[in-house]
PDB file of C-alpha atoms and ligand atoms in Angstrom:
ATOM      1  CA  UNK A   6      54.409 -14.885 -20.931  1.00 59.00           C
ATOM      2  CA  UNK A   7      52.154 -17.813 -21.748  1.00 83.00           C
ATOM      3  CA  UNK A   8      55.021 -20.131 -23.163  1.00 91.00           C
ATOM      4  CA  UNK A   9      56.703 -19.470 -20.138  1.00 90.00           C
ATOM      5  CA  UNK A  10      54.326 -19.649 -17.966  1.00 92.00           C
ATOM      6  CA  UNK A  11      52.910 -23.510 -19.430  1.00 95.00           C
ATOM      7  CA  UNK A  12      56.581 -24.579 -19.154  1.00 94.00           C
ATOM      8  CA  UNK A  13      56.547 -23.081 -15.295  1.00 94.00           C
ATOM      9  CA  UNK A  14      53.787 -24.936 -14.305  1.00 97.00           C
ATOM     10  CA  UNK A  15      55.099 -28.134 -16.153  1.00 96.00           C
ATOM     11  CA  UNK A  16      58.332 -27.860 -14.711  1.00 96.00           C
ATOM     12  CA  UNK A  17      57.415 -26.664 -11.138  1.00 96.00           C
ATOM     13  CA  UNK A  18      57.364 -29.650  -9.177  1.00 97.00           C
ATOM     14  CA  UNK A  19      60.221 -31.169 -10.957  1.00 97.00           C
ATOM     15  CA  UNK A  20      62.470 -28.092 -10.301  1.00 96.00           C
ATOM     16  CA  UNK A  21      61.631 -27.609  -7.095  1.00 97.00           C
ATOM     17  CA  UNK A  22      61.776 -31.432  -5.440  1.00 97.00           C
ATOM     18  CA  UNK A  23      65.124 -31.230  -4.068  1.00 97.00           C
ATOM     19  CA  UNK A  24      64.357 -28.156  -2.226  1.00 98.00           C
ATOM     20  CA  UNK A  25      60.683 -29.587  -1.101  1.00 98.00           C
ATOM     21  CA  UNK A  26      62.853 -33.117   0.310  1.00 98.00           C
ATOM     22  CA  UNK A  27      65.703 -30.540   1.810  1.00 98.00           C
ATOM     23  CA  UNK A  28      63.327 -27.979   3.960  1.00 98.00           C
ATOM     24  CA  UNK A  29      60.508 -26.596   2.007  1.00 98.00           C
ATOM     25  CA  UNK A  30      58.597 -29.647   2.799  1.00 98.00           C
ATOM     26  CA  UNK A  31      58.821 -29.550   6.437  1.00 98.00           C
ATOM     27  CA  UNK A  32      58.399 -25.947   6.298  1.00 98.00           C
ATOM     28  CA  UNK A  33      54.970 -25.900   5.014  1.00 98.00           C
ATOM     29  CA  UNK A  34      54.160 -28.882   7.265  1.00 98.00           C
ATOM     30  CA  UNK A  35      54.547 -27.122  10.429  1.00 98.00           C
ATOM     31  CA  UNK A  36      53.492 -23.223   9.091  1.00 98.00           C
ATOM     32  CA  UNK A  37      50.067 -24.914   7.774  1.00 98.00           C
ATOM     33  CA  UNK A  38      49.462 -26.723  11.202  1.00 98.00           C
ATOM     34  CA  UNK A  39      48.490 -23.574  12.643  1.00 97.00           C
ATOM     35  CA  UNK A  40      45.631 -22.467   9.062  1.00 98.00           C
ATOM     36  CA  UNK A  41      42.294 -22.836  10.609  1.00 98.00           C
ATOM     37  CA  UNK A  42      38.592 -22.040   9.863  1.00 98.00           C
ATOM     38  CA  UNK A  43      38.383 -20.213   6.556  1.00 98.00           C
ATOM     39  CA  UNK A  44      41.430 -19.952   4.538  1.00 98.00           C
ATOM     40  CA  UNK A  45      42.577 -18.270   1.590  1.00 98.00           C
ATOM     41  CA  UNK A  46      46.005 -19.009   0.033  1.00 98.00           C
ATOM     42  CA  UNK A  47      47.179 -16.816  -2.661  1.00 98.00           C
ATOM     43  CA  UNK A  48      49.361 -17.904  -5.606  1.00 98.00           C
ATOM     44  CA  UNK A  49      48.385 -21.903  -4.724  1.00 98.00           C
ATOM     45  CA  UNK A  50      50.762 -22.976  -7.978  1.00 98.00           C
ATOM     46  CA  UNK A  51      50.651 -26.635  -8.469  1.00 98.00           C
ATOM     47  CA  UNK A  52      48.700 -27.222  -5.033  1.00 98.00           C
ATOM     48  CA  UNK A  53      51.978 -28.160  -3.366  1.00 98.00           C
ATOM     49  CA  UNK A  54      50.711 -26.930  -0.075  1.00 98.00           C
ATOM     50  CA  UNK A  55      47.471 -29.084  -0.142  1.00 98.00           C
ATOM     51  CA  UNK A  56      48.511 -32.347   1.686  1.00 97.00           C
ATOM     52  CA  UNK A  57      49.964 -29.860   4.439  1.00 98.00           C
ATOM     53  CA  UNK A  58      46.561 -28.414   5.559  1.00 98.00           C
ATOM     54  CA  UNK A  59      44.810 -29.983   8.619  1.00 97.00           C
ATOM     55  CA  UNK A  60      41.136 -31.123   9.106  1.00 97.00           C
ATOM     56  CA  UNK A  61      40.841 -27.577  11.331  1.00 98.00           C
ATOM     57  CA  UNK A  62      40.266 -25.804   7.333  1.00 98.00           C
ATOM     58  CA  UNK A  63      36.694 -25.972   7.577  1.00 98.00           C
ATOM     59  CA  UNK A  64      36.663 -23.753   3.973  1.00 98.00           C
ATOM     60  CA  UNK A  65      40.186 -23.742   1.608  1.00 98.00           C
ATOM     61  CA  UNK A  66      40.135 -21.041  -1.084  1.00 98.00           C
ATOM     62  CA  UNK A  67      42.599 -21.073  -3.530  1.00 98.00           C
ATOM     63  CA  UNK A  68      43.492 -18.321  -5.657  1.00 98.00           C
ATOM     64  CA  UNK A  69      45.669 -18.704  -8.675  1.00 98.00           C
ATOM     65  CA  UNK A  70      45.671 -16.207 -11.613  1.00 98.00           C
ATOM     66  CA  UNK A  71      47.620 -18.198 -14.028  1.00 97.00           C
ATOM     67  CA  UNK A  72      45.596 -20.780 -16.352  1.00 97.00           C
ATOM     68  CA  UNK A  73      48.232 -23.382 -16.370  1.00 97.00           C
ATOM     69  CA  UNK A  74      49.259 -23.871 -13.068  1.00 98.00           C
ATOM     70  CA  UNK A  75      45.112 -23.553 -12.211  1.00 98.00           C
ATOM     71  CA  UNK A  76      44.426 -26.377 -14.160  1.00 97.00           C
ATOM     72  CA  UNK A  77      47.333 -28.574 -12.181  1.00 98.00           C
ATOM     73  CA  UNK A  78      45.795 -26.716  -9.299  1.00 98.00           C
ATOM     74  CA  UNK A  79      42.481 -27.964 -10.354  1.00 98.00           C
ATOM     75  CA  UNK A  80      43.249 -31.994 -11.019  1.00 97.00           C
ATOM     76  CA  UNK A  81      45.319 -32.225  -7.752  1.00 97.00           C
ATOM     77  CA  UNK A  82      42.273 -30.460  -5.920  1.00 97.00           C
ATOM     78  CA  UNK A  83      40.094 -33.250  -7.407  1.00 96.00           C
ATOM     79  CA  UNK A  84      41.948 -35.616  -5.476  1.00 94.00           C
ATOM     80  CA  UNK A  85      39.615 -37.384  -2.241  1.00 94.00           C
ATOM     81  CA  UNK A  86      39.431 -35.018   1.090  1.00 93.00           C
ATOM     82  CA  UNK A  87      39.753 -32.036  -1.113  1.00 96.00           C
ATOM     83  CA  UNK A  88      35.681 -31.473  -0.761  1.00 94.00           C
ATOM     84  CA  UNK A  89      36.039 -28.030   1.118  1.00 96.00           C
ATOM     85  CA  UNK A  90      38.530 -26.625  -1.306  1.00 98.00           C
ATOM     86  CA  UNK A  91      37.438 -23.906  -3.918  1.00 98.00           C
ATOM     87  CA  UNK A  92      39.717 -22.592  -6.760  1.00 98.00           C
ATOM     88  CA  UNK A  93      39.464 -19.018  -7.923  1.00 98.00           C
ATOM     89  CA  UNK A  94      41.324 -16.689 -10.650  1.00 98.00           C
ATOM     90  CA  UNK A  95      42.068 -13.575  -8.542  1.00 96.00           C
ATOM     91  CA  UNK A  96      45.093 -11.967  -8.303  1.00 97.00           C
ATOM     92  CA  UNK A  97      46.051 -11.212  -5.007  1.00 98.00           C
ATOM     93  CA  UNK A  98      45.962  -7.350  -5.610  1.00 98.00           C
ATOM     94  CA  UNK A  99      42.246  -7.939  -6.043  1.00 98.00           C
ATOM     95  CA  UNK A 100      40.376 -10.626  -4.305  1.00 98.00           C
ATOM     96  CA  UNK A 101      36.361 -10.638  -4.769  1.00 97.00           C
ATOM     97  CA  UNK A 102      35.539 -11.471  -1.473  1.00 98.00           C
ATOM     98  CA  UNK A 103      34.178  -9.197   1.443  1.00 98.00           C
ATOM     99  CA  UNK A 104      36.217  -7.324   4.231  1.00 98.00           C
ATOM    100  CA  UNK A 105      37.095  -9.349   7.684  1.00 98.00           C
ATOM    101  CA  UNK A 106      35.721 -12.822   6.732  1.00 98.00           C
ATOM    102  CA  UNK A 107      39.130 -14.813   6.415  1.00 98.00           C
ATOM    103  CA  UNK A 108      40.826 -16.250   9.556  1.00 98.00           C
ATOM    104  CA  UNK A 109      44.199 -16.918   7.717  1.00 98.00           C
ATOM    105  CA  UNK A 110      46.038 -16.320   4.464  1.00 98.00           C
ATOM    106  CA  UNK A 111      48.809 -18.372   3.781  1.00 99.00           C
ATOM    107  CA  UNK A 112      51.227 -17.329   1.060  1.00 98.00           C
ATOM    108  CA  UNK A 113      54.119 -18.926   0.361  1.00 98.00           C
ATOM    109  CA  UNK A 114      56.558 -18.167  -2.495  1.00 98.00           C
ATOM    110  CA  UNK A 115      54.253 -15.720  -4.184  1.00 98.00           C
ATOM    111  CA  UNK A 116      54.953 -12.234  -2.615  1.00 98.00           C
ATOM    112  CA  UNK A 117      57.893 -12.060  -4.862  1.00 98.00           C
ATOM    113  CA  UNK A 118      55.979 -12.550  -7.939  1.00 98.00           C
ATOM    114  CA  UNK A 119      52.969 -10.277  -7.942  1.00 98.00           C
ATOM    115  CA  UNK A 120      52.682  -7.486  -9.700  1.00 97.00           C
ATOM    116  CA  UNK A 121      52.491  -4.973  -6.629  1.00 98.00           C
ATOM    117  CA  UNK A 122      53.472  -6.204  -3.694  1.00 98.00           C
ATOM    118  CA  UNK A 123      51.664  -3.569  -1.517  1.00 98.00           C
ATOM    119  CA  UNK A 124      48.013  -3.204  -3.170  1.00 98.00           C
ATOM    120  CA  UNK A 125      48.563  -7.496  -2.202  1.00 98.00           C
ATOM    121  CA  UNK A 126      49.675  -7.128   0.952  1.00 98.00           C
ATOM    122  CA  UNK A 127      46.625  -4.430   1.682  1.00 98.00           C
ATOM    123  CA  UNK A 128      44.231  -6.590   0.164  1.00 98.00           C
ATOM    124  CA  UNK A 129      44.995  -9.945   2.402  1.00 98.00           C
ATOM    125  CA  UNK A 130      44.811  -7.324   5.330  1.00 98.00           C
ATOM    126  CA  UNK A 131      41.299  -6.097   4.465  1.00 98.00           C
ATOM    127  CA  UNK A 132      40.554  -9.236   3.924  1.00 98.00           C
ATOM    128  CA  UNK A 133      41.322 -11.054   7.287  1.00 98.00           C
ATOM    129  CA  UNK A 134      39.137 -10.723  10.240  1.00 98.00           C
ATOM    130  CA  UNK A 135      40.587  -8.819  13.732  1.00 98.00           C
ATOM    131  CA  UNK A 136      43.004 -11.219  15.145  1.00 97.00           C
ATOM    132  CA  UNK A 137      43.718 -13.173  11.579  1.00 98.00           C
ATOM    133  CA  UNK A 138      46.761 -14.054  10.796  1.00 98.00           C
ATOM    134  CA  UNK A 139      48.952 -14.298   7.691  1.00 98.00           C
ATOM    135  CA  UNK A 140      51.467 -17.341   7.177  1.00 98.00           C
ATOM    136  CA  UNK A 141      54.520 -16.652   5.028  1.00 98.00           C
ATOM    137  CA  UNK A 142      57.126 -18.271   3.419  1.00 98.00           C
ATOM    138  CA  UNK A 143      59.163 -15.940   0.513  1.00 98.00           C
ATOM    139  CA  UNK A 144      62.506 -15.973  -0.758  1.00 98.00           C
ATOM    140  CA  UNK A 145      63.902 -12.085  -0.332  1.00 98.00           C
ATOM    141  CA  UNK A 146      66.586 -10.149  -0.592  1.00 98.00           C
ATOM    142  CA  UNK A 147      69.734 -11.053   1.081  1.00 98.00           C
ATOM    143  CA  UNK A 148      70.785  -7.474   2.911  1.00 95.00           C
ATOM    144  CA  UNK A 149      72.608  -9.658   4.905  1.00 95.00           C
ATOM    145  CA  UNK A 150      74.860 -11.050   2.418  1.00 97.00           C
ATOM    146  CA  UNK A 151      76.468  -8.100   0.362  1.00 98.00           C
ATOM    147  CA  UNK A 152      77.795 -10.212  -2.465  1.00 98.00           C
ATOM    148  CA  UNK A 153      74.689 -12.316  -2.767  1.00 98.00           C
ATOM    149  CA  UNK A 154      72.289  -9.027  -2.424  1.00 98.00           C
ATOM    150  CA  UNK A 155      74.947  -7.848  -5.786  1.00 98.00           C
ATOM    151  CA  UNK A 156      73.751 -10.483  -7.921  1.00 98.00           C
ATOM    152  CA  UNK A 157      70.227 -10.634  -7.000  1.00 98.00           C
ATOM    153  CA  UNK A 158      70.073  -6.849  -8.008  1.00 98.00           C
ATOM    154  CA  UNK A 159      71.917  -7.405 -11.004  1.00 98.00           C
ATOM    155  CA  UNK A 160      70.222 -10.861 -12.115  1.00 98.00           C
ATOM    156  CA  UNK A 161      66.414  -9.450 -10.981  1.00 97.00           C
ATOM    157  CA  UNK A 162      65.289  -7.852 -14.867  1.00 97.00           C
ATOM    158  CA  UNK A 163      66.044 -11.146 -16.339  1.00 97.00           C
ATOM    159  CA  UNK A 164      65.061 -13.382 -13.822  1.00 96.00           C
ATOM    160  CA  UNK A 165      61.537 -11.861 -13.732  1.00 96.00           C
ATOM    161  CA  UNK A 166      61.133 -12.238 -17.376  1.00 94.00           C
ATOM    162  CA  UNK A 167      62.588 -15.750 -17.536  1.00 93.00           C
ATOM    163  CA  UNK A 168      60.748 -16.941 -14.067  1.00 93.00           C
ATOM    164  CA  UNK A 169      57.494 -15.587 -14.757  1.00 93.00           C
ATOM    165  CA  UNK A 170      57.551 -11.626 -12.665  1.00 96.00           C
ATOM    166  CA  UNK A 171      59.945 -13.927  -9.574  1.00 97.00           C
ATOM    167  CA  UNK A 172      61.748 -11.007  -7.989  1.00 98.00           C
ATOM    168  CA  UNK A 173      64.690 -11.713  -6.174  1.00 98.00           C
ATOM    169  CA  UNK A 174      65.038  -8.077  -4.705  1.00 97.00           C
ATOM    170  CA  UNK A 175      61.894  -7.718  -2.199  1.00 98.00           C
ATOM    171  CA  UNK A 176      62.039  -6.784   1.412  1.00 97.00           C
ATOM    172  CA  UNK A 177      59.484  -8.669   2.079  1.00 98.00           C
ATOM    173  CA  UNK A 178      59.839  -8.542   6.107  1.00 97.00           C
ATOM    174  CA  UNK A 179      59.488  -4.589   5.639  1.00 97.00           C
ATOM    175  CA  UNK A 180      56.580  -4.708   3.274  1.00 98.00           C
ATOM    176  CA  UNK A 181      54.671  -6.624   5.577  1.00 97.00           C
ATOM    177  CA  UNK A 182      55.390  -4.133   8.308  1.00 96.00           C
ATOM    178  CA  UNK A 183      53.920  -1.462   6.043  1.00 97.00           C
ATOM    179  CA  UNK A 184      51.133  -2.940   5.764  1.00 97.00           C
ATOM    180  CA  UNK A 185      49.688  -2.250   8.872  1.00 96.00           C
ATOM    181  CA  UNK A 186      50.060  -5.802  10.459  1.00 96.00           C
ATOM    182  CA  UNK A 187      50.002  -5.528  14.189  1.00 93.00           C
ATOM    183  CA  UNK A 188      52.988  -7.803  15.020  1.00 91.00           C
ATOM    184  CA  UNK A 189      55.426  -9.925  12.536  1.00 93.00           C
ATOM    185  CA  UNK A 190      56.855 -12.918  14.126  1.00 97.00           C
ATOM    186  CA  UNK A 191      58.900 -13.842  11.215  1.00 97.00           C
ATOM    187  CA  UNK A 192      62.598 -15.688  11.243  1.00 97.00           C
ATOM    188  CA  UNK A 193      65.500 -15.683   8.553  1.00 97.00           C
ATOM    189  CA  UNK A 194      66.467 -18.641   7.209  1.00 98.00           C
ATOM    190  CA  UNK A 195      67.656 -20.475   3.812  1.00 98.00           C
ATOM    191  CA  UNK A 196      66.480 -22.964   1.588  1.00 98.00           C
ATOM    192  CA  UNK A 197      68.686 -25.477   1.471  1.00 97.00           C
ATOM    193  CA  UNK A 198      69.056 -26.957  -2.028  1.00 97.00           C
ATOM    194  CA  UNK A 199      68.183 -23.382  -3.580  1.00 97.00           C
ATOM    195  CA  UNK A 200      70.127 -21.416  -6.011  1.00 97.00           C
ATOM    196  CA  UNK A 201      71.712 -18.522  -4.072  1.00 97.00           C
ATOM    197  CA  UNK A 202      69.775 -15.820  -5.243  1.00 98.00           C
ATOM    198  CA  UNK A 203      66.767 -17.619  -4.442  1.00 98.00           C
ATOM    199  CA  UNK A 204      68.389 -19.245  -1.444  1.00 98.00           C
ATOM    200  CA  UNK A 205      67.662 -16.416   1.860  1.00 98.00           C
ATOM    201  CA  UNK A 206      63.891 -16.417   2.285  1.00 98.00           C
ATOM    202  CA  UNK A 207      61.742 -15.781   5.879  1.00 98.00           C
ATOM    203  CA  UNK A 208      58.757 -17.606   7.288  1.00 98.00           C
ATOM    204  CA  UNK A 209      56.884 -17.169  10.177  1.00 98.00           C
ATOM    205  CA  UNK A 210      53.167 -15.427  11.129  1.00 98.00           C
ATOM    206  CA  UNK A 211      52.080 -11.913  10.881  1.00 98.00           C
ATOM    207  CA  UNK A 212      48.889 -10.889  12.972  1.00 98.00           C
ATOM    208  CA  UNK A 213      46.400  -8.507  11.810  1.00 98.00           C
ATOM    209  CA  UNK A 214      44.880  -6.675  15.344  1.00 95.00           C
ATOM    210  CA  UNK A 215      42.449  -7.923  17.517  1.00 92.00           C
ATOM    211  CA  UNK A 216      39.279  -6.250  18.327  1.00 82.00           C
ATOM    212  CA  UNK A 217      39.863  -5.530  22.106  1.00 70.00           C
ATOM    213  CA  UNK A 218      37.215  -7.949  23.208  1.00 66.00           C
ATOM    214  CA  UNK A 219      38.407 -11.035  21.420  1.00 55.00           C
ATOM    215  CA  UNK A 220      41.025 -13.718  22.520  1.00 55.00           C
ATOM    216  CA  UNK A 221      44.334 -13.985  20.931  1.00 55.00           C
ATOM    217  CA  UNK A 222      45.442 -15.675  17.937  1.00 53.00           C
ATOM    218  CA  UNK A 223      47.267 -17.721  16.508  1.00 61.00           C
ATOM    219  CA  UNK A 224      51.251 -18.190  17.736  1.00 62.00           C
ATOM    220  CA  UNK A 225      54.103 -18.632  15.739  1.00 64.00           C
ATOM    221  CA  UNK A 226      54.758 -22.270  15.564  1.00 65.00           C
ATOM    222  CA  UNK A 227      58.498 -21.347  15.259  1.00 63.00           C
TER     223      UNK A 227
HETATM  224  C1  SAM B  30      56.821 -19.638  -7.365  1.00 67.35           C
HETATM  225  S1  SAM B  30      55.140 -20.038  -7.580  1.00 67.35           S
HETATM  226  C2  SAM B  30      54.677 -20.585  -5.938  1.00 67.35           C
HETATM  227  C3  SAM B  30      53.621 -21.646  -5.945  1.00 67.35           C
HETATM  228  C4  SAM B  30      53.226 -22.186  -4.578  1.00 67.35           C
HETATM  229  N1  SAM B  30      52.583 -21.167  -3.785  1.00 67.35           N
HETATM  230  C5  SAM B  30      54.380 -22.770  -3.812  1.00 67.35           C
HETATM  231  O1  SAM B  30      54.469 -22.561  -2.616  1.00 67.35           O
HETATM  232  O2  SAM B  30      55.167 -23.527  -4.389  1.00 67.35           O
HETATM  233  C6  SAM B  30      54.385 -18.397  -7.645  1.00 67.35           C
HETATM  234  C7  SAM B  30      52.906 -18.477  -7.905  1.00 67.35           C
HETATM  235  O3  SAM B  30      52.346 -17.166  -7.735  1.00 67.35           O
HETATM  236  C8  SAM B  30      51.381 -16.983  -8.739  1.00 67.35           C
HETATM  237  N2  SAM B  30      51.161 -15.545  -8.941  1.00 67.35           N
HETATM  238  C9  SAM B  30      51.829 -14.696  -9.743  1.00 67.35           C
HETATM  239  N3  SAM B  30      51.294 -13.457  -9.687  1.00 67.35           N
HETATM  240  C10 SAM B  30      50.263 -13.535  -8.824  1.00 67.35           C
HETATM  241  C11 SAM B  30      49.312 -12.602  -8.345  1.00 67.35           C
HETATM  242  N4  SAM B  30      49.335 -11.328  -8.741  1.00 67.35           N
HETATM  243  N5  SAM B  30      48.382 -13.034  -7.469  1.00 67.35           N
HETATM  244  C12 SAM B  30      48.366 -14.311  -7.043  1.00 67.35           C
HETATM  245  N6  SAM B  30      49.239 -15.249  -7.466  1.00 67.35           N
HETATM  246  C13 SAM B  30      50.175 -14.871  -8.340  1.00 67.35           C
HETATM  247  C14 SAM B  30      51.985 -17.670  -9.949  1.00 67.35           C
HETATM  248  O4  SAM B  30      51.030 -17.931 -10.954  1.00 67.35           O
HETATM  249  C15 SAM B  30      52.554 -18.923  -9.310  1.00 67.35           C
HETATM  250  O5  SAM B  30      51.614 -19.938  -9.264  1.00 67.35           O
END
């Protein structure tokens, strides 16, 4: 895994630029708009999403388990206005930090790669306060495109060992449901640019619930 996972984190940016110019760019440009107060992102990779985050982060925690995308993670977080970020080692089925004191978690290409998908999921919801929200963006799989949906089952077992645990069979949209969110406002769509089998994905806002005396939160900018 470590081989792979040094040439993943050298490669990342590279591989992915097309896709970044095509949508993904944009994408995280107008999902971040809406991360405010105290934020955690899980899986942060290279820190591609840092120049997307507004001056309304008052505190940025990133978590990233793997060594060699943290230490990209780290030298790009050195960069100026980066003074409120932290970078920690957790992965995201295990977080060290105390129950409701998160306003948003923002993951975005990482619920297919984590171990268990659930225990994550659980943990970002025990970790947000009432009326936090979650921001995704995830590839996942393509129910609505039988012959797509074929190979993704049939490619997954490699895939994961070549692209570093990447599934390309999650239902993410119905995970996130399970997890007790109160409402998920999130939209199909494709990444232009993408193989395929990574190509269907979803992004969009789930809300944990508000406390019946507090005001709403944030809306999906979509
Ligand atoms: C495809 S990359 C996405 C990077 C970045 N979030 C992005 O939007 O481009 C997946 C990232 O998830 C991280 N990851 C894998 N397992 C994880 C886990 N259990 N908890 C948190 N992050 C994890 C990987 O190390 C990798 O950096």
């Amino acid at each position: 895994m470590s081989i792979r996972s040094y040439f993943m984190a050298k490669f990342y940016d590279a591989t992915m630029r097309q896709c970044e110019q095509a949508c993904l760019g944009s994408w995280r440009s107008e999902l971040l708009q809406s991360a405010a107060g105290t934020v955690l992102e899980i899986g942060s990779g290279t820190g591609v999403n840092l120049p997307h985050y507004s001056d309304n982060v008052q505190r940025l925690i990133l978590v990233e388990p793997d060594k060699h995308m943290r230490h990209r993670l780290t030298a790009r977080a050195k960069e100026p206005g980066n003074e409120h970020v932290e970078i920690a080692s957790f992965g995201a089925e295990s977080i060290d930090i105390e129950d409701e004191t998160i306003d948003c978690v923002v993951s975005t290409l990482v619920l297919c790669s984590v171990s268990d998908q659930a225990a994550s999921l659980s943990e970002i919801h025990r970790l947000l306060k009432p009326g936090g929200t979650l921001l995704l963006i995830e590839h996942v799989f393509a129910q609505q495109n039988p012959s797509v949906a074929r190979w993704q089952k049939l490619l997954s077992p490699l895939w994961r060992v070549m692209c570093c645990n990447c599934h390309l069979n999650r239902n993410t949209r119905q995970a996130v449901h399970q997890a007790g969110f109160d409402t998920v406002q999130v939209e199909d769509t494709q990444m232009q640019e993408a193989p395929s089998v990574i190509k269907y994905a979803i992004k969009g806002v789930a809300h944990k619930q508000e406390r019946r005396d507090s005001p709403a939160g944030v809306q999906n900018p979509w």
